[in-house]
XYZ file of C-alpha atoms in Angstrom:
522
model
C 21.156 52.615 37.226
C 20.800 50.591 34.072
C 17.122 49.667 33.591
C 17.378 49.054 29.838
C 16.359 45.502 29.009
C 18.186 43.379 26.469
C 17.172 44.344 22.926
C 16.450 41.926 20.082
C 17.316 44.549 17.407
C 20.494 44.375 15.383
C 23.291 46.914 16.066
C 22.491 48.674 12.755
C 18.807 49.028 13.672
C 19.711 50.359 17.110
C 22.125 52.900 15.570
C 19.518 54.132 13.068
C 16.987 54.495 15.859
C 19.388 56.501 18.023
C 19.908 58.982 15.172
C 16.194 59.802 15.261
C 16.053 60.454 19.010
C 15.566 63.939 20.364
C 16.442 64.992 23.884
C 13.533 66.452 25.809
C 14.402 68.628 28.805
C 11.880 68.782 31.623
C 12.205 71.952 33.632
C 10.353 72.198 36.907
C 8.826 75.660 36.947
C 7.806 75.463 40.581
C 9.787 74.183 43.494
C 6.980 71.904 44.626
C 6.383 70.204 41.298
C 6.611 66.438 41.733
C 8.866 64.604 39.201
C 6.882 61.376 39.835
C 3.632 63.030 38.686
C 5.367 64.361 35.575
C 6.765 60.872 34.904
C 3.286 59.323 35.194
C 1.835 61.958 32.856
C 4.488 61.371 30.200
C 4.052 57.612 30.421
C 0.284 57.820 29.989
C 0.759 58.227 26.217
C 3.768 55.955 25.809
C 4.351 52.278 26.388
C 2.220 50.752 29.109
C 3.989 50.140 32.375
C 2.937 47.337 34.663
C 1.483 48.202 38.056
C 4.738 46.911 39.556
C 6.796 49.267 37.344
C 4.808 52.245 38.605
C 5.245 51.169 42.217
C 8.990 50.658 41.783
C 9.383 54.103 40.223
C 7.257 55.720 42.912
C 9.482 54.296 45.651
C 12.770 55.124 43.916
C 12.298 58.409 42.074
C 12.052 60.572 45.161
C 15.426 59.323 46.410
C 18.932 60.635 45.818
C 20.740 58.847 42.966
C 23.069 56.823 45.234
C 20.152 55.751 47.405
C 18.151 54.766 44.310
C 21.029 52.518 43.277
C 21.238 50.948 46.722
C 17.479 50.329 47.063
C 17.179 48.939 43.569
C 20.150 46.586 43.856
C 19.482 45.471 47.425
C 15.716 44.949 47.240
C 13.997 45.320 43.878
C 16.422 43.130 41.931
C 15.945 40.470 44.613
C 12.171 40.709 44.101
C 12.584 40.390 40.325
C 14.705 37.277 40.810
C 11.992 35.759 42.973
C 9.064 36.656 40.702
C 8.665 37.620 37.019
C 7.396 41.138 36.189
C 3.708 40.283 35.692
C 3.651 38.164 38.829
C 5.048 41.049 40.922
C 1.899 43.062 40.174
C -0.276 40.124 41.299
C 1.867 39.683 44.402
C 1.564 43.352 45.440
C -2.203 43.143 44.884
C -2.393 40.189 47.289
C -0.031 41.948 49.723
C -2.346 45.003 49.767
C -5.372 42.742 50.235
C -3.700 41.267 53.324
C -2.780 44.673 54.729
C -6.056 46.498 54.027
C -8.694 43.742 53.868
C -9.823 45.230 50.529
C -9.088 43.605 47.156
C -7.730 46.198 44.685
C -8.873 46.097 41.071
C -6.093 44.620 38.918
C -5.659 47.833 36.936
C -5.674 50.012 40.065
C -3.052 48.271 42.190
C -0.727 51.258 41.871
C -3.384 53.691 43.099
C -4.273 51.391 45.995
C -0.579 51.091 46.839
C -0.137 54.878 46.940
C -3.145 55.262 49.242
C -1.759 52.581 51.567
C 1.867 53.755 51.483
C 0.974 57.384 52.207
C -0.817 56.272 55.383
C 2.211 54.406 56.735
C 3.758 56.165 59.701
C 6.716 53.962 60.631
C 8.088 52.978 57.203
C 10.404 54.711 54.775
C 11.089 53.352 51.280
C 13.794 50.971 52.532
C 11.686 49.590 55.359
C 8.795 49.009 52.976
C 10.973 47.346 50.320
C 12.569 45.145 52.971
C 9.161 43.870 54.054
C 8.000 43.537 50.455
C 10.925 41.299 49.478
C 10.333 39.122 52.559
C 6.706 38.592 51.564
C 7.850 38.180 47.953
C 9.887 35.150 48.960
C 6.824 33.548 50.574
C 4.835 34.333 47.431
C 7.463 32.637 45.254
C 7.036 29.542 47.434
C 3.302 29.562 46.628
C 3.971 29.874 42.913
C 6.842 27.409 42.613
C 5.988 25.100 45.531
C 9.564 25.332 46.813
C 9.244 26.249 50.480
C 11.737 24.627 52.916
C 9.097 22.014 53.896
C 8.044 19.212 51.524
C 4.704 18.522 53.228
C 3.790 22.170 52.746
C 5.006 22.082 49.133
C 2.724 19.115 48.450
C -0.283 21.132 49.592
C 0.830 24.266 47.740
C 1.047 22.112 44.611
C -2.551 21.015 45.150
C -3.672 24.649 45.459
C -1.835 25.361 42.203
C -3.602 22.501 40.464
C -6.977 23.763 41.671
C -6.032 27.300 40.514
C -6.959 28.581 43.948
C -4.898 31.769 44.137
C -7.546 33.699 46.090
C -6.160 32.164 49.299
C -2.729 33.779 48.845
C -3.359 36.959 50.891
C -4.168 34.836 53.940
C -1.249 32.485 53.276
C 1.133 35.457 53.316
C -0.012 36.143 56.860
C 0.416 32.621 58.218
C 3.787 32.127 56.508
C 4.968 35.333 58.142
C 3.735 34.050 61.512
C 5.713 30.855 60.973
C 8.934 31.894 59.259
C 9.343 35.453 60.547
C 7.842 35.469 64.050
C 7.781 31.709 64.833
C 4.309 31.974 66.402
C 3.277 28.742 64.682
C 5.234 25.782 63.314
C 5.221 24.143 59.887
C 3.013 21.351 61.185
C 0.279 23.913 61.880
C 0.687 25.441 58.417
C 0.023 22.216 56.561
C -2.882 21.340 58.873
C -4.375 24.735 58.055
C -3.726 24.172 54.344
C -5.617 20.860 54.623
C -8.683 22.705 55.939
C -8.446 25.263 53.127
C -7.975 22.570 50.469
C -11.030 20.685 51.737
C -13.086 23.872 51.629
C -11.969 24.752 48.102
C -12.324 21.224 46.682
C -15.722 20.527 48.221
C -17.046 23.790 46.801
C -15.677 22.951 43.353
C -17.264 19.503 43.501
C -20.605 21.074 44.457
C -20.349 23.651 41.629
C -20.367 26.628 43.974
C -19.182 30.054 42.752
C -15.483 30.756 43.266
C -15.905 34.552 43.317
C -17.706 34.210 46.645
C -14.353 33.287 48.221
C -12.578 36.577 47.477
C -14.004 38.293 50.531
C -13.732 35.116 52.651
C -9.933 35.039 52.454
C -9.457 38.808 52.241
C -11.015 39.115 55.715
C -9.761 35.816 57.178
C -6.936 37.425 59.190
C -9.476 39.616 60.976
C -12.148 36.917 61.270
C -9.969 34.318 63.025
C -9.350 36.738 65.914
C -12.831 35.797 67.168
C -11.489 32.335 68.044
C -8.263 33.247 69.841
C -8.649 30.314 72.257
C -8.135 27.771 69.432
C -5.135 26.713 67.361
C -4.859 28.167 63.870
C -6.330 25.291 61.843
C -9.364 25.150 64.162
C -9.765 28.920 64.013
C -9.905 28.801 60.219
C -12.336 25.863 60.345
C -14.557 27.777 62.782
C -14.695 30.819 60.499
C -15.554 28.659 57.485
C -18.135 26.707 59.513
C -20.022 29.959 60.044
C -20.313 30.704 56.335
C -23.733 30.352 54.780
C -25.225 30.904 51.336
C -22.685 31.381 48.543
C -19.691 30.909 50.861
C -20.842 27.756 52.700
C -18.503 24.853 53.536
C -20.288 21.807 52.011
C -20.676 18.923 54.452
C -20.602 15.200 53.543
C -24.334 15.110 52.786
C -24.111 18.007 50.326
C -21.120 16.465 48.544
C -22.863 13.103 48.198
C -26.135 14.602 46.934
C -24.291 16.636 44.318
C -21.842 13.995 43.107
C -24.254 11.105 42.751
C -25.804 12.622 39.619
C -23.651 15.557 38.430
C -21.785 15.393 35.131
C -18.378 14.657 36.646
C -16.721 14.092 33.260
C -16.926 17.823 32.515
C -15.523 18.698 35.946
C -12.095 20.237 35.146
C -10.406 18.495 38.074
C -11.918 15.011 37.747
C -8.619 13.373 36.706
C -6.925 14.919 39.732
C -9.720 13.651 42.009
C -9.414 10.105 40.687
C -5.622 10.276 40.982
C -5.893 11.260 44.646
C -8.296 8.382 45.308
C -5.855 5.994 43.625
C -2.940 7.345 45.688
C -4.968 6.752 48.829
C -5.193 3.032 48.073
C -1.405 2.739 48.370
C -1.284 -0.468 46.336
C 1.383 0.446 43.791
C 3.295 3.511 42.588
C 1.603 4.697 39.395
C 2.719 7.277 36.816
C -0.385 9.352 36.142
C 0.942 11.505 33.310
C -0.102 9.162 30.500
C -3.448 8.151 32.002
C -6.788 9.411 30.728
C -10.403 9.317 31.873
C -12.209 6.146 30.798
C -15.995 5.698 30.619
C -16.786 2.159 31.770
C -20.194 2.290 30.104
C -18.969 3.982 26.897
C -20.019 7.375 25.575
C -21.370 5.655 22.460
C -24.091 3.173 23.377
C -23.501 0.182 21.116
C -26.021 -2.553 20.388
C -24.184 -4.954 22.727
C -24.319 -2.418 25.561
C -28.043 -1.819 24.942
C -28.678 -5.544 25.242
C -26.603 -5.842 28.429
C -28.283 -2.819 30.076
C -31.762 -4.162 29.285
C -35.043 -2.376 28.682
C -33.954 0.812 30.505
C -30.697 1.086 28.532
C -31.332 4.588 27.199
C -32.579 5.853 30.562
C -29.555 4.399 32.393
C -27.202 5.806 29.758
C -28.667 9.336 29.912
C -28.595 9.378 33.705
C -25.236 7.786 34.503
C -22.845 7.904 31.526
C -20.891 10.886 32.908
C -21.421 10.337 36.644
C -18.365 9.673 38.806
C -19.179 5.991 39.362
C -18.882 5.329 35.620
C -15.437 6.934 35.328
C -12.003 5.463 35.954
C -8.354 5.906 34.944
C -6.633 3.939 32.210
C -3.749 4.067 29.790
C -5.745 2.069 27.203
C -8.706 4.350 26.522
C -8.444 4.343 22.690
C -7.969 0.575 22.588
C -11.038 -0.161 24.740
C -13.263 2.615 23.407
C -16.751 1.104 23.001
C -15.857 -2.488 23.905
C -18.354 -4.614 25.796
C -18.033 -4.890 29.555
C -16.677 -8.445 29.307
C -13.872 -7.253 27.025
C -13.082 -4.276 29.237
C -12.959 -6.471 32.333
C -10.033 -8.409 30.884
C -8.051 -5.180 30.513
C -9.027 -3.946 33.971
C -7.935 -7.238 35.533
C -4.364 -6.715 34.278
C -4.270 -3.045 35.256
C -1.890 -1.770 37.942
C -4.447 0.942 38.761
C -6.427 -0.246 41.763
C -9.613 1.748 41.106
C -9.773 0.141 37.641
C -8.618 -3.336 38.662
C -11.392 -3.598 41.257
C -14.026 -3.269 38.496
C -12.930 -6.631 37.067
C -14.483 -8.363 40.065
C -17.998 -7.216 39.092
C -20.164 -9.602 37.048
C -22.208 -7.010 35.132
C -22.231 -3.240 34.748
C -25.494 -1.356 35.120
C -27.379 1.118 37.270
C -26.837 -0.595 40.637
C -23.120 -1.157 40.032
C -22.592 2.475 38.979
C -24.435 3.783 42.048
C -22.484 1.473 44.363
C -19.156 2.565 42.894
C -20.211 6.242 43.044
C -20.952 5.876 46.749
C -17.549 4.286 47.364
C -15.705 7.004 45.429
C -17.631 9.751 47.247
C -16.764 8.190 50.593
C -13.093 8.250 49.579
C -13.409 11.883 48.468
C -14.949 12.883 51.800
C -12.060 11.158 53.595
C -9.361 12.817 51.491
C -10.875 16.306 51.618
C -12.162 15.933 55.138
C -14.909 18.042 56.640
C -13.762 19.498 60.000
C -15.696 18.272 63.039
C -16.863 21.805 63.829
C -18.836 21.799 60.561
C -20.347 18.326 60.914
C -21.438 19.275 64.450
C -22.895 22.581 63.289
C -26.357 21.192 62.533
C -28.465 24.042 63.887
C -31.044 25.386 61.445
C -31.005 28.785 63.125
C -28.506 31.184 61.568
C -27.106 33.054 64.582
C -24.330 34.878 62.733
C -24.118 38.650 62.951
C -21.632 39.392 60.137
C -22.425 38.876 56.452
C -21.025 39.669 53.021
C -23.511 41.508 50.814
C -23.570 38.447 48.512
C -24.599 36.009 51.280
C -28.006 34.383 51.005
C -29.731 34.933 54.344
C -33.268 35.383 55.662
C -33.242 38.578 57.746
C -36.875 38.445 58.841
C -36.997 39.605 62.450
C -33.337 40.721 62.374
C -32.083 44.319 62.570
C -28.990 45.713 60.866
C -26.549 47.772 62.916
C -23.615 48.521 60.616
C -22.574 48.614 56.961
C -18.924 48.259 55.942
C -18.291 49.604 52.465
C -15.088 50.664 50.662
C -13.155 50.459 53.913
C -15.515 52.717 55.892
C -18.322 51.900 58.333
C -21.819 53.390 58.555
C -24.095 52.821 61.576
C -27.714 51.949 60.716
C -30.737 51.031 62.837
C -33.310 49.752 60.330
C -33.582 48.155 56.897
C -34.848 51.447 55.477
C -31.719 53.131 56.765
C -29.666 50.227 55.380
C -31.057 50.588 51.849
C -30.894 54.383 51.877
C -27.243 54.432 52.939
C -26.230 51.831 50.360
C -27.892 53.921 47.652
C -26.368 57.187 48.891
C -22.891 55.658 48.970
C -23.224 54.191 45.484
C -24.552 57.488 44.099
C -21.503 59.275 45.519
C -19.229 56.571 44.123
C -20.576 56.865 40.553
C -23.664 59.018 39.975
C -23.894 58.078 36.295
C -24.259 54.374 37.038
C -26.856 55.074 39.715
C -28.916 57.310 37.405
C -29.018 54.452 34.891
C -31.024 52.459 37.466
C -34.028 54.800 37.117
C -35.250 52.841 34.120
C -33.491 49.541 34.817
C -35.809 46.523 34.678
C -34.436 45.117 37.964
C -36.047 48.007 39.875
C -39.468 47.821 38.254
C -41.057 46.338 41.398
C -44.302 44.391 41.545
C -46.696 47.374 41.652
C -44.429 50.440 41.538
C -40.832 51.293 40.680
C -38.310 51.092 43.511
C -35.983 53.697 41.942
C -37.625 56.423 39.855
C -37.264 60.051 38.790
C -40.472 60.979 40.585
C -41.962 60.269 43.996
C -45.578 60.476 42.762
C -46.420 56.763 43.032
C -44.296 55.990 46.088
C -45.767 55.375 49.538
C -42.585 56.190 51.488
C -40.226 58.074 49.134
C -36.620 58.928 49.946
C -34.784 61.507 47.847
C -31.303 60.260 46.896
C -30.376 63.179 44.629
C -32.095 65.668 42.334
C -34.493 63.649 40.162
C -33.817 60.321 41.918
C -36.218 58.833 44.466
C -36.201 55.533 46.344
C -39.258 53.625 47.592
C -38.731 52.766 51.248
C -41.966 50.870 51.925
C -40.300 47.447 51.775
C -39.934 44.365 53.968
C -36.571 43.511 55.533
C -35.695 40.934 52.875
C -36.901 43.201 50.050
C -34.726 46.064 51.304
C -31.696 43.757 51.546
C -32.261 42.253 48.098
C -32.682 45.630 46.411
C -29.495 46.791 48.135
C -27.772 43.719 46.646
C -29.114 44.593 43.199
C -27.706 48.110 43.483
C -24.298 46.773 44.537
C -24.292 44.274 41.626
C -24.419 47.149 39.125
C -20.991 48.353 40.284
C -18.294 45.965 39.078
C -16.156 44.589 41.907
C -18.162 46.361 44.625
C -19.657 43.097 45.933
C -16.195 42.339 47.361
C -16.114 45.606 49.304
C -19.484 45.577 51.033
C -20.541 43.686 54.154
C -22.879 44.311 57.055
C -23.617 43.398 60.650
C -26.868 42.461 62.372
C -27.766 42.871 66.001
C -27.302 39.572 67.898
C -30.353 37.369 68.365
C -31.539 37.886 71.934
């Protein structure tokens, strides 16, 4: 099997290099020595292999030579044609997230793969590679927006533009349901993608953290099983409707409150948003490539603009210059620059861009006009990235959920925990003291050095006494975690939860692998 990649060296340089090579013979001294482990050890000091390289070698090296050739040519080459090398590692990471519900660290995909593969009972290397190449084709559709359905490709393109790759593990599942098992049709896929796009865009518009979504889509396959009586798009909407805190689905009110005053000019996707609003008008086909963002009231407040805005010119400028109502699309940004509104109106009137042309019908441009246009644009945004009915109807102030990510913001006063899920395992608990103790015990076992560093960490100083200390002398209800490490247990429900969160935050990536359940409200 020829795995040597094309060289850029000259024949003379290659020849000189070959003369310096020495053959190293590896002799297995014991029958049970594993050639794969020896290969990994040798490579640890040589050129870095990608996670995908390690996985490929793991699957092939234990096979007879002829079978290696067959597996490589039939499956792995097909995968390489679908996806470039670096992307294969990302794909397998998302594949493992789908299969395990846990997001592997990028530099530990190979280790996560080995753990998963060794637990498989009904797959040999060929069966696994066959499935992997099938999923790899779906993944290539996500990356290149070239599925067999154009409506789906349009939505995949939007996900690409929003850089929303965290949804890919869930998409692998629904594409398999459609194209492999035919449980759903393509119409249901793009309806589901519309719900996901609305969720992602609304959160971006409201400046909500994107890392909160990792766990949302890693567990989506499991979460939608709670709504088996609904069609897929409604099941996804129902799961997202239940999210609170950092993972909430912003409704129309939240979007409007945020967009009326936020600095939309610095929003990375503002041009895309305005393009989509323009497309919605359906007045004329426009080429957006050469267009730029135009400030109607300019970024430099000239004397003429100060006069036109009146006594509150500076106040209006500071408050509204970058808000969405003061932004539009134009191909003449440099030419207009700081022109007066009267001069700009003449350009807007001749524009073939509807959202700019409509401005020419306004007599003056000031605070009221900017607010009115902002409200119109926001209404269009809420129509394009629609909020599902299940969310608009979910107006109860009482949070009745029982399952939470550790990062969720929730008031647990009067609630009782019943289970912690961490690193793929579950731990039953019956109180917040038990909750905090078990989190700390698990994290100490995971990395004792990190946990010992918390003894003097400022986050655990407490209001009157340390929460984590090397002595129990000043604690009212101490709990020994390990030798020389004690935990104060005399805490309220919310204090216990928040200190557990602080502990989890000290372990990079662990916030994506910890969730918990509460007893239902009776």
